[in-house]
């Protein structure tokens, strides 16, 4: 009798955290399960309430088992291939390490870790256990961003000279009331550093660092950072930042972000080369300007980035060859810069409410010149010193009157 092809093993997944942004993971994982691309085995959530009841009911309806304790879930389901972690920021590192040590692959939300010592521990655990650990930096899966890096590698604009990321969104006071750790530097004795760098615009900064290496963040490892961190809302962390980074390959990276804008604009990255520029927009488009002034516009459009991340990660587990879009080791530069920015700024400085309306023009000037805000002469600007990242292995939060209650 002729033998058929062996059945393809269906990857089994689990989820830790179904509230907040976890709802997006519930939607995608259940969709993939309904399509037959994934078997959703179990989920862990200690607090089932009115805010996450719909997600809970949906998961129960497809046969996923509920646990209050994630360790018990992993213990009872050794058949699980990977676990997604969508929990408060300080829990990413301990949960990821525990899961890998117990034999599971991990897909964790951003930021992967708050401190350089924590991400180094995660990288080492991934290497020691042989388990994949990827970070849900979904903008790394965006097709126009991949095309950007292809063109940089092809020398379309010559040698990369600088990379500038600009993000301006609006966040109200309610945004900082959604969870106790929102806008905090510390929460219950754990580092959070919840601001523009580690949360809303983490994707923008991470993609800047990748573009500086033409797709390979290892080629543009940060060696020095200078940052000015400001707070317009009544929070300890920064909601407005400007950061200048020197990379090992000589590329200068600039990052300008605020949550004090009157509206939410589309973030973008401008890569300047020796023979032209390329602008990548969050909306899935590229604008290329050559040395001769000729322009080319490429519009790919919006994609389902959550689907792209999951599909990629599932394939990486299935075939053992596919590289995850955002493996943990590639995210070390992001955490290094995030820590260095706080080391350079030393504290967060007040951003007067009357200055908010001036931010669009200030960001335009800063992005064009590559200068920090204090260098542009704004009255509230505070000059800082560059911080050397060579052999930097340990982050310890500075002490100042501005964060004495955290």
mmCIF file of C-alpha atoms in Angstrom:
data_model
loop_
_atom_site.group_PDB
_atom_site.id
_atom_site.type_symbol
_atom_site.label_atom_id
_atom_site.label_comp_id
_atom_site.label_asym_id
_atom_site.label_seq_id
_atom_site.Cartn_x
_atom_site.Cartn_y
_atom_site.Cartn_z
ATOM 1 C CA UNK A 1 0.000 0.000 0.000
ATOM 2 C CA UNK A 2 1.300 3.408 -0.952
ATOM 3 C CA UNK A 3 2.162 5.529 2.026
ATOM 4 C CA UNK A 4 0.933 9.097 2.146
ATOM 5 C CA UNK A 5 2.919 12.085 3.215
ATOM 6 C CA UNK A 6 3.420 12.353 6.956
ATOM 7 C CA UNK A 7 1.046 14.761 8.634
ATOM 8 C CA UNK A 8 2.454 18.202 9.241
ATOM 9 C CA UNK A 9 2.688 18.931 12.935
ATOM 10 C CA UNK A 10 0.480 21.825 13.919
ATOM 11 C CA UNK A 11 2.279 24.291 16.169
ATOM 12 C CA UNK A 12 0.742 24.667 19.610
ATOM 13 C CA UNK A 13 0.689 28.063 21.311
ATOM 14 C CA UNK A 14 -0.299 29.633 24.608
ATOM 15 C CA UNK A 15 -0.768 33.208 25.801
ATOM 16 C CA UNK A 16 0.092 34.966 29.040
ATOM 17 C CA UNK A 17 -2.005 38.110 29.548
ATOM 18 C CA UNK A 18 -5.324 38.800 27.787
ATOM 19 C CA UNK A 19 -6.032 42.349 28.988
ATOM 20 C CA UNK A 20 -5.001 45.636 27.388
ATOM 21 C CA UNK A 21 -2.911 44.992 24.282
ATOM 22 C CA UNK A 22 -3.354 41.286 24.986
ATOM 23 C CA UNK A 23 -6.731 41.586 23.255
ATOM 24 C CA UNK A 24 -4.905 42.027 19.935
ATOM 25 C CA UNK A 25 -2.989 38.807 20.558
ATOM 26 C CA UNK A 26 -6.207 37.012 21.475
ATOM 27 C CA UNK A 27 -7.781 38.100 18.190
ATOM 28 C CA UNK A 28 -4.849 37.025 16.049
ATOM 29 C CA UNK A 29 -4.143 33.737 17.815
ATOM 30 C CA UNK A 30 -7.809 32.728 17.733
ATOM 31 C CA UNK A 31 -8.011 33.684 14.049
ATOM 32 C CA UNK A 32 -4.981 31.541 13.242
ATOM 33 C CA UNK A 33 -6.455 28.704 15.294
ATOM 34 C CA UNK A 34 -9.750 28.918 13.404
ATOM 35 C CA UNK A 35 -7.807 28.849 10.130
ATOM 36 C CA UNK A 36 -5.934 25.730 11.224
ATOM 37 C CA UNK A 37 -2.525 27.424 11.293
ATOM 38 C CA UNK A 38 -2.168 27.159 15.076
ATOM 39 C CA UNK A 39 -3.560 25.141 17.953
ATOM 40 C CA UNK A 40 -4.377 27.488 20.834
ATOM 41 C CA UNK A 41 -3.880 25.291 23.889
ATOM 42 C CA UNK A 42 -4.122 27.495 26.964
ATOM 43 C CA UNK A 43 -3.908 30.981 28.409
ATOM 44 C CA UNK A 44 -2.899 32.474 31.750
ATOM 45 C CA UNK A 45 -4.674 35.465 33.243
ATOM 46 C CA UNK A 46 -4.892 36.057 36.996
ATOM 47 C CA UNK A 47 -7.552 38.766 36.782
ATOM 48 C CA UNK A 48 -10.644 37.999 34.715
ATOM 49 C CA UNK A 49 -12.964 41.021 34.824
ATOM 50 C CA UNK A 50 -15.372 43.066 32.730
ATOM 51 C CA UNK A 51 -12.479 44.537 30.702
ATOM 52 C CA UNK A 52 -11.203 41.182 29.444
ATOM 53 C CA UNK A 53 -14.339 39.045 29.779
ATOM 54 C CA UNK A 54 -14.966 38.998 26.014
ATOM 55 C CA UNK A 55 -11.439 37.700 25.382
ATOM 56 C CA UNK A 56 -11.850 35.096 28.108
ATOM 57 C CA UNK A 57 -15.158 33.871 26.700
ATOM 58 C CA UNK A 58 -13.728 33.686 23.177
ATOM 59 C CA UNK A 59 -10.763 31.586 24.285
ATOM 60 C CA UNK A 60 -12.899 29.221 26.315
ATOM 61 C CA UNK A 61 -15.236 28.802 23.315
ATOM 62 C CA UNK A 62 -12.389 27.502 21.118
ATOM 63 C CA UNK A 63 -11.250 25.037 23.781
ATOM 64 C CA UNK A 64 -8.301 26.893 25.316
ATOM 65 C CA UNK A 65 -7.806 26.123 28.999
ATOM 66 C CA UNK A 66 -7.582 28.965 31.509
ATOM 67 C CA UNK A 67 -5.015 29.228 34.310
ATOM 68 C CA UNK A 68 -4.437 31.954 36.838
ATOM 69 C CA UNK A 69 -0.766 31.042 37.178
ATOM 70 C CA UNK A 70 1.412 30.890 34.067
ATOM 71 C CA UNK A 71 3.900 28.483 35.638
ATOM 72 C CA UNK A 72 1.135 25.993 36.359
ATOM 73 C CA UNK A 73 -0.053 26.357 32.758
ATOM 74 C CA UNK A 74 3.386 25.528 31.376
ATOM 75 C CA UNK A 75 3.820 22.661 33.806
ATOM 76 C CA UNK A 76 0.494 21.079 32.802
ATOM 77 C CA UNK A 77 1.026 21.523 29.058
ATOM 78 C CA UNK A 78 4.496 20.342 28.024
ATOM 79 C CA UNK A 79 3.109 19.855 24.501
ATOM 80 C CA UNK A 80 3.029 23.635 23.951
ATOM 81 C CA UNK A 81 5.607 24.806 21.401
ATOM 82 C CA UNK A 82 5.639 28.529 22.205
ATOM 83 C CA UNK A 83 4.153 31.063 24.535
ATOM 84 C CA UNK A 84 3.318 34.698 23.833
ATOM 85 C CA UNK A 85 3.944 37.101 26.714
ATOM 86 C CA UNK A 86 1.783 40.218 26.879
ATOM 87 C CA UNK A 87 2.124 41.452 30.435
ATOM 88 C CA UNK A 88 3.322 44.612 32.222
ATOM 89 C CA UNK A 89 6.843 45.589 31.115
ATOM 90 C CA UNK A 90 8.782 44.386 34.221
ATOM 91 C CA UNK A 91 7.437 40.843 33.757
ATOM 92 C CA UNK A 92 8.782 40.278 30.232
ATOM 93 C CA UNK A 93 12.247 39.204 31.356
ATOM 94 C CA UNK A 94 11.437 36.795 34.225
ATOM 95 C CA UNK A 95 8.569 35.158 32.349
ATOM 96 C CA UNK A 96 10.601 34.761 29.154
ATOM 97 C CA UNK A 97 13.543 33.209 30.974
ATOM 98 C CA UNK A 98 11.320 30.835 32.941
ATOM 99 C CA UNK A 99 9.495 29.700 29.811
ATOM 100 C CA UNK A 100 12.711 29.063 27.873
ATOM 101 C CA UNK A 101 14.249 27.174 30.773
ATOM 102 C CA UNK A 102 11.159 24.969 30.863
ATOM 103 C CA UNK A 103 11.600 24.151 27.170
ATOM 104 C CA UNK A 104 9.308 26.615 25.372
ATOM 105 C CA UNK A 105 9.963 29.105 22.577
ATOM 106 C CA UNK A 106 8.942 32.674 23.454
ATOM 107 C CA UNK A 107 7.348 35.577 21.617
ATOM 108 C CA UNK A 108 7.350 38.543 23.996
ATOM 109 C CA UNK A 109 5.880 42.002 23.691
ATOM 110 C CA UNK A 110 8.113 45.055 23.438
ATOM 111 C CA UNK A 111 10.182 46.294 25.093
ATOM 112 C CA UNK A 112 11.889 42.933 25.607
ATOM 113 C CA UNK A 113 13.495 44.173 28.813
ATOM 114 C CA UNK A 114 13.997 47.453 30.618
ATOM 115 C CA UNK A 115 17.693 47.126 31.438
ATOM 116 C CA UNK A 116 20.771 45.964 29.593
ATOM 117 C CA UNK A 117 21.513 43.367 32.270
ATOM 118 C CA UNK A 118 18.042 41.892 31.804
ATOM 119 C CA UNK A 119 18.206 41.572 28.025
ATOM 120 C CA UNK A 120 21.704 40.090 28.299
ATOM 121 C CA UNK A 121 20.254 37.452 30.631
ATOM 122 C CA UNK A 122 17.476 36.726 28.118
ATOM 123 C CA UNK A 123 19.946 36.427 25.230
ATOM 124 C CA UNK A 124 22.120 34.047 27.232
ATOM 125 C CA UNK A 125 19.128 31.911 28.222
ATOM 126 C CA UNK A 126 18.015 31.642 24.596
ATOM 127 C CA UNK A 127 21.516 30.526 23.588
ATOM 128 C CA UNK A 128 21.893 28.088 26.473
ATOM 129 C CA UNK A 129 18.484 26.433 26.014
ATOM 130 C CA UNK A 130 18.385 26.541 22.217
ATOM 131 C CA UNK A 131 14.920 28.080 22.423
ATOM 132 C CA UNK A 132 13.914 30.912 20.152
ATOM 133 C CA UNK A 133 12.986 34.200 21.778
ATOM 134 C CA UNK A 134 11.572 36.905 19.524
ATOM 135 C CA UNK A 135 10.209 40.343 20.342
ATOM 136 C CA UNK A 136 6.900 41.667 19.053
ATOM 137 C CA UNK A 137 8.392 44.661 17.286
ATOM 138 C CA UNK A 138 5.763 44.280 14.571
ATOM 139 C CA UNK A 139 7.051 47.209 12.494
ATOM 140 C CA UNK A 140 10.063 45.013 11.634
ATOM 141 C CA UNK A 141 7.681 42.899 9.536
ATOM 142 C CA UNK A 142 6.412 45.847 7.479
ATOM 143 C CA UNK A 143 7.027 45.280 3.761
ATOM 144 C CA UNK A 144 8.041 48.839 2.889
ATOM 145 C CA UNK A 145 10.574 48.741 5.720
ATOM 146 C CA UNK A 146 12.045 45.537 4.278
ATOM 147 C CA UNK A 147 12.213 47.252 0.895
ATOM 148 C CA UNK A 148 13.984 50.205 2.504
ATOM 149 C CA UNK A 149 16.720 47.924 3.831
ATOM 150 C CA UNK A 150 16.991 46.128 0.495
ATOM 151 C CA UNK A 151 17.635 49.470 -1.204
ATOM 152 C CA UNK A 152 20.144 50.522 1.438
ATOM 153 C CA UNK A 153 22.071 47.278 0.966
ATOM 154 C CA UNK A 154 21.956 47.798 -2.804
ATOM 155 C CA UNK A 155 23.531 51.253 -2.428
ATOM 156 C CA UNK A 156 20.545 53.076 -3.906
ATOM 157 C CA UNK A 157 21.477 56.238 -1.983
ATOM 158 C CA UNK A 158 25.174 55.483 -1.569
ATOM 159 C CA UNK A 159 26.678 55.124 1.886
ATOM 160 C CA UNK A 160 24.292 55.730 4.779
ATOM 161 C CA UNK A 161 25.251 58.890 6.653
ATOM 162 C CA UNK A 162 22.382 59.463 9.079
ATOM 163 C CA UNK A 163 19.028 58.052 10.136
ATOM 164 C CA UNK A 164 16.346 60.302 11.634
ATOM 165 C CA UNK A 165 13.128 59.053 13.225
ATOM 166 C CA UNK A 166 10.245 61.416 14.016
ATOM 167 C CA UNK A 167 7.068 60.541 15.914
ATOM 168 C CA UNK A 168 4.422 62.966 17.138
ATOM 169 C CA UNK A 169 1.267 61.607 18.764
ATOM 170 C CA UNK A 170 -1.356 62.896 21.142
ATOM 171 C CA UNK A 171 -1.941 61.245 24.489
ATOM 172 C CA UNK A 172 -4.351 62.624 27.075
ATOM 173 C CA UNK A 173 -4.157 62.367 30.851
ATOM 174 C CA UNK A 174 -6.498 59.363 30.629
ATOM 175 C CA UNK A 175 -3.776 57.460 28.824
ATOM 176 C CA UNK A 176 -1.619 57.646 31.939
ATOM 177 C CA UNK A 177 -4.476 56.499 34.156
ATOM 178 C CA UNK A 178 -5.105 53.228 32.298
ATOM 179 C CA UNK A 179 -2.630 51.245 34.431
ATOM 180 C CA UNK A 180 -0.623 51.991 37.608
ATOM 181 C CA UNK A 181 2.733 51.718 35.787
ATOM 182 C CA UNK A 182 1.869 54.060 32.913
ATOM 183 C CA UNK A 183 4.327 56.958 32.738
ATOM 184 C CA UNK A 184 6.368 55.633 35.654
ATOM 185 C CA UNK A 185 10.097 55.096 36.026
ATOM 186 C CA UNK A 186 9.642 52.484 38.728
ATOM 187 C CA UNK A 187 6.633 50.423 39.761
ATOM 188 C CA UNK A 188 6.618 48.240 42.865
ATOM 189 C CA UNK A 189 10.389 48.433 42.994
ATOM 190 C CA UNK A 190 10.851 47.301 39.381
ATOM 191 C CA UNK A 191 12.176 49.384 36.487
ATOM 192 C CA UNK A 192 9.540 50.429 33.950
ATOM 193 C CA UNK A 193 10.880 53.585 32.234
ATOM 194 C CA UNK A 194 7.505 53.885 30.528
ATOM 195 C CA UNK A 195 7.809 56.741 28.063
ATOM 196 C CA UNK A 196 8.261 57.529 24.394
ATOM 197 C CA UNK A 197 11.363 55.351 24.108
ATOM 198 C CA UNK A 198 10.183 52.159 25.797
ATOM 199 C CA UNK A 199 6.547 52.186 24.807
ATOM 200 C CA UNK A 200 4.651 54.074 22.074
ATOM 201 C CA UNK A 201 7.660 54.894 19.892
ATOM 202 C CA UNK A 202 9.809 51.875 20.719
ATOM 203 C CA UNK A 203 9.091 50.551 17.214
ATOM 204 C CA UNK A 204 10.327 53.778 15.650
ATOM 205 C CA UNK A 205 13.626 53.775 17.544
ATOM 206 C CA UNK A 206 14.186 50.068 16.934
ATOM 207 C CA UNK A 207 13.660 50.494 13.199
ATOM 208 C CA UNK A 208 16.052 53.475 13.167
ATOM 209 C CA UNK A 209 18.760 51.260 14.636
ATOM 210 C CA UNK A 210 18.070 48.523 12.086
ATOM 211 C CA UNK A 211 18.142 50.969 9.153
ATOM 212 C CA UNK A 212 21.465 52.387 10.388
ATOM 213 C CA UNK A 213 22.936 48.960 9.688
ATOM 214 C CA UNK A 214 21.050 48.581 6.390
ATOM 215 C CA UNK A 215 18.968 45.817 7.923
ATOM 216 C CA UNK A 216 21.618 44.449 10.274
ATOM 217 C CA UNK A 217 21.556 46.180 13.695
ATOM 218 C CA UNK A 218 24.839 44.466 14.557
ATOM 219 C CA UNK A 219 26.632 46.626 11.969
ATOM 220 C CA UNK A 220 25.444 49.791 13.685
ATOM 221 C CA UNK A 221 25.978 48.959 17.343
ATOM 222 C CA UNK A 222 25.557 52.157 19.409
ATOM 223 C CA UNK A 223 28.771 53.443 20.977
ATOM 224 C CA UNK A 224 27.663 56.821 22.342
ATOM 225 C CA UNK A 225 24.331 58.455 23.126
ATOM 226 C CA UNK A 226 23.220 61.954 24.101
ATOM 227 C CA UNK A 227 19.643 62.550 25.149
ATOM 228 C CA UNK A 228 17.278 65.180 26.507
ATOM 229 C CA UNK A 229 14.161 63.766 28.162
ATOM 230 C CA UNK A 230 11.181 65.980 28.982
ATOM 231 C CA UNK A 231 7.756 65.564 30.609
ATOM 232 C CA UNK A 232 4.746 67.669 29.683
ATOM 233 C CA UNK A 233 2.204 65.509 31.498
ATOM 234 C CA UNK A 234 2.219 65.055 35.265
ATOM 235 C CA UNK A 235 4.349 61.904 35.200
ATOM 236 C CA UNK A 236 7.904 60.980 36.269
ATOM 237 C CA UNK A 237 8.890 59.429 32.906
ATOM 238 C CA UNK A 238 9.455 61.243 29.607
ATOM 239 C CA UNK A 239 6.682 62.006 27.121
ATOM 240 C CA UNK A 240 8.940 64.084 24.847
ATOM 241 C CA UNK A 241 12.461 63.102 23.887
ATOM 242 C CA UNK A 242 15.330 63.821 21.566
ATOM 243 C CA UNK A 243 18.202 61.367 21.302
ATOM 244 C CA UNK A 244 21.380 61.419 19.213
ATOM 245 C CA UNK A 245 23.318 58.194 18.782
ATOM 246 C CA UNK A 246 26.729 57.466 17.311
ATOM 247 C CA UNK A 247 26.962 54.006 15.787
ATOM 248 C CA UNK A 248 30.052 51.841 15.367
ATOM 249 C CA UNK A 249 29.837 52.117 11.572
ATOM 250 C CA UNK A 250 29.905 55.928 11.721
ATOM 251 C CA UNK A 251 26.185 56.465 11.087
ATOM 252 C CA UNK A 252 24.483 59.104 13.239
ATOM 253 C CA UNK A 253 20.996 58.207 14.450
ATOM 254 C CA UNK A 254 18.544 60.883 15.609
ATOM 255 C CA UNK A 255 15.269 60.176 17.384
ATOM 256 C CA UNK A 256 12.578 62.781 18.105
ATOM 257 C CA UNK A 257 9.322 61.752 19.796
ATOM 258 C CA UNK A 258 6.478 63.360 21.707
ATOM 259 C CA UNK A 259 3.082 62.485 23.136
ATOM 260 C CA UNK A 260 2.223 66.176 23.612
ATOM 261 C CA UNK A 261 1.126 66.859 20.046
ATOM 262 C CA UNK A 262 -2.303 68.318 19.258
ATOM 263 C CA UNK A 263 -3.012 65.318 17.032
ATOM 264 C CA UNK A 264 -1.389 62.034 16.029
ATOM 265 C CA UNK A 265 0.728 62.256 12.861
ATOM 266 C CA UNK A 266 2.215 59.385 10.869
ATOM 267 C CA UNK A 267 5.706 58.558 12.202
ATOM 268 C CA UNK A 268 8.532 58.364 9.686
ATOM 269 C CA UNK A 269 12.231 57.682 9.228
ATOM 270 C CA UNK A 270 14.517 59.603 6.871
ATOM 271 C CA UNK A 271 17.742 57.885 5.810
ATOM 272 C CA UNK A 272 20.301 60.258 4.314
ATOM 273 C CA UNK A 273 23.028 58.784 2.154
ATOM 274 C CA UNK A 274 25.969 60.070 0.182
ATOM 275 C CA UNK A 275 23.848 59.926 -2.978
ATOM 276 C CA UNK A 276 20.291 60.710 -1.901
ATOM 277 C CA UNK A 277 17.623 60.115 0.734
ATOM 278 C CA UNK A 278 14.844 57.638 1.459
ATOM 279 C CA UNK A 279 11.851 58.373 3.659
ATOM 280 C CA UNK A 280 9.941 55.431 5.130
ATOM 281 C CA UNK A 281 6.497 56.085 6.568
ATOM 282 C CA UNK A 282 4.494 54.001 9.040
ATOM 283 C CA UNK A 283 1.679 53.887 6.470
ATOM 284 C CA UNK A 284 3.703 51.556 4.250
ATOM 285 C CA UNK A 285 5.300 53.915 1.740
ATOM 286 C CA UNK A 286 8.764 54.966 0.589
ATOM 287 C CA UNK A 287 9.842 58.263 -0.965
ATOM 288 C CA UNK A 288 13.247 58.074 -2.668
ATOM 289 C CA UNK A 289 15.176 61.136 -3.798
ATOM 290 C CA UNK A 290 18.361 60.623 -5.799
ATOM 291 C CA UNK A 291 21.385 62.879 -5.956
ATOM 292 C CA UNK A 292 20.033 64.316 -9.216
ATOM 293 C CA UNK A 293 16.789 65.305 -7.520
ATOM 294 C CA UNK A 294 14.679 62.655 -9.198
ATOM 295 C CA UNK A 295 11.942 61.320 -6.953
ATOM 296 C CA UNK A 296 10.299 57.908 -6.736
ATOM 297 C CA UNK A 297 7.309 57.116 -4.565
ATOM 298 C CA UNK A 298 6.438 53.520 -3.662
ATOM 299 C CA UNK A 299 3.215 52.798 -1.830
ATOM 300 C CA UNK A 300 2.723 49.294 -0.478
ATOM 301 C CA UNK A 301 -0.023 50.213 1.958
ATOM 302 C CA UNK A 302 -0.980 48.926 5.352
ATOM 303 C CA UNK A 303 -0.569 45.265 6.203
ATOM 304 C CA UNK A 304 -1.706 43.031 9.024
ATOM 305 C CA UNK A 305 1.548 43.187 10.955
ATOM 306 C CA UNK A 306 0.302 40.974 13.792
ATOM 307 C CA UNK A 307 -0.425 38.227 11.298
ATOM 308 C CA UNK A 308 2.984 38.695 9.690
ATOM 309 C CA UNK A 309 4.767 38.389 13.031
ATOM 310 C CA UNK A 310 2.902 35.243 14.061
ATOM 311 C CA UNK A 311 3.203 33.571 10.665
ATOM 312 C CA UNK A 312 6.932 34.248 10.615
ATOM 313 C CA UNK A 313 7.461 32.987 14.164
ATOM 314 C CA UNK A 314 5.408 29.835 13.580
ATOM 315 C CA UNK A 315 7.464 29.088 10.465
ATOM 316 C CA UNK A 316 10.684 29.656 12.386
ATOM 317 C CA UNK A 317 9.622 26.985 14.873
ATOM 318 C CA UNK A 318 8.297 24.598 12.227
ATOM 319 C CA UNK A 319 11.293 24.533 9.913
ATOM 320 C CA UNK A 320 14.047 25.554 12.312
ATOM 321 C CA UNK A 321 15.573 27.639 9.518
ATOM 322 C CA UNK A 322 13.392 30.724 9.151
ATOM 323 C CA UNK A 323 14.822 33.669 11.085
ATOM 324 C CA UNK A 324 12.304 35.506 13.282
ATOM 325 C CA UNK A 325 11.736 39.110 12.245
ATOM 326 C CA UNK A 326 12.954 40.383 15.606
ATOM 327 C CA UNK A 327 15.133 37.851 17.490
ATOM 328 C CA UNK A 328 16.093 38.827 21.024
ATOM 329 C CA UNK A 329 19.780 39.343 20.216
ATOM 330 C CA UNK A 330 18.930 41.933 17.544
ATOM 331 C CA UNK A 331 17.086 44.009 20.163
ATOM 332 C CA UNK A 332 20.106 44.558 22.402
ATOM 333 C CA UNK A 333 20.963 47.848 20.681
ATOM 334 C CA UNK A 334 17.476 49.154 21.451
ATOM 335 C CA UNK A 335 17.789 48.459 25.185
ATOM 336 C CA UNK A 336 21.346 49.807 25.218
ATOM 337 C CA UNK A 337 20.177 53.121 23.730
ATOM 338 C CA UNK A 338 17.160 53.290 26.040
ATOM 339 C CA UNK A 339 19.401 52.899 29.092
ATOM 340 C CA UNK A 340 22.029 55.267 27.724
ATOM 341 C CA UNK A 341 19.406 57.943 27.087
ATOM 342 C CA UNK A 342 18.509 58.011 30.770
ATOM 343 C CA UNK A 343 22.164 57.931 31.780
ATOM 344 C CA UNK A 344 22.805 60.957 29.563
ATOM 345 C CA UNK A 345 19.739 62.994 30.519
ATOM 346 C CA UNK A 346 20.070 62.092 34.218
ATOM 347 C CA UNK A 347 16.459 63.109 34.842
ATOM 348 C CA UNK A 348 13.311 64.188 33.025
ATOM 349 C CA UNK A 349 12.815 67.935 32.675
ATOM 350 C CA UNK A 350 9.586 69.981 32.643
ATOM 351 C CA UNK A 351 8.041 70.790 29.275
ATOM 352 C CA UNK A 352 5.856 73.902 29.784
ATOM 353 C CA UNK A 353 2.296 73.508 28.498
ATOM 354 C CA UNK A 354 2.552 76.774 26.563
ATOM 355 C CA UNK A 355 5.383 75.296 24.489
ATOM 356 C CA UNK A 356 3.367 72.332 23.193
ATOM 357 C CA UNK A 357 2.012 74.277 20.238
ATOM 358 C CA UNK A 358 5.580 75.030 19.147
ATOM 359 C CA UNK A 359 6.597 71.367 18.961
ATOM 360 C CA UNK A 360 5.790 70.758 15.246
ATOM 361 C CA UNK A 361 8.108 73.568 14.122
ATOM 362 C CA UNK A 362 10.736 72.551 16.675
ATOM 363 C CA UNK A 363 10.660 68.937 15.471
ATOM 364 C CA UNK A 364 11.011 70.089 11.863
ATOM 365 C CA UNK A 365 14.072 72.174 12.700
ATOM 366 C CA UNK A 366 15.596 69.405 14.817
ATOM 367 C CA UNK A 367 15.057 66.725 12.161
ATOM 368 C CA UNK A 368 16.613 68.894 9.447
ATOM 369 C CA UNK A 369 19.635 69.913 11.511
ATOM 370 C CA UNK A 370 20.209 66.825 13.645
ATOM 371 C CA UNK A 371 20.360 69.008 16.739
ATOM 372 C CA UNK A 372 18.953 68.411 20.197
ATOM 373 C CA UNK A 373 16.308 70.768 21.544
ATOM 374 C CA UNK A 374 18.663 72.711 23.826
ATOM 375 C CA UNK A 375 20.954 73.316 20.848
ATOM 376 C CA UNK A 376 18.087 75.061 19.065
ATOM 377 C CA UNK A 377 17.789 77.665 21.795
ATOM 378 C CA UNK A 378 14.360 76.862 23.270
ATOM 379 C CA UNK A 379 14.056 78.489 26.724
ATOM 380 C CA UNK A 380 13.065 75.253 28.444
ATOM 381 C CA UNK A 381 15.833 73.163 26.837
ATOM 382 C CA UNK A 382 18.399 71.564 29.152
ATOM 383 C CA UNK A 383 21.804 70.645 27.747
ATOM 384 C CA UNK A 384 23.159 67.196 28.603
ATOM 385 C CA UNK A 385 26.413 65.306 28.173
ATOM 386 C CA UNK A 386 27.057 62.360 25.834
ATOM 387 C CA UNK A 387 27.226 58.968 27.522
ATOM 388 C CA UNK A 388 29.781 56.360 26.455
ATOM 389 C CA UNK A 389 28.235 52.926 25.930
ATOM 390 C CA UNK A 390 31.499 51.003 25.670
ATOM 391 C CA UNK A 391 31.455 47.994 28.009
ATOM 392 C CA UNK A 392 28.148 49.176 29.492
ATOM 393 C CA UNK A 393 26.617 46.224 31.353
ATOM 394 C CA UNK A 394 24.569 47.542 34.275
ATOM 395 C CA UNK A 395 21.769 50.107 34.428
ATOM 396 C CA UNK A 396 20.945 51.723 37.732
ATOM 397 C CA UNK A 397 18.344 54.466 37.855
ATOM 398 C CA UNK A 398 19.738 57.848 38.703
ATOM 399 C CA UNK A 399 18.591 59.512 41.922
ATOM 400 C CA UNK A 400 17.185 63.008 41.773
ATOM 401 C CA UNK A 401 14.413 65.093 43.354
ATOM 402 C CA UNK A 402 12.355 64.550 40.205
ATOM 403 C CA UNK A 403 11.879 60.825 40.854
ATOM 404 C CA UNK A 404 12.253 60.560 44.611
ATOM 405 C CA UNK A 405 8.717 59.179 44.971
ATOM 406 C CA UNK A 406 9.257 56.309 42.505
#
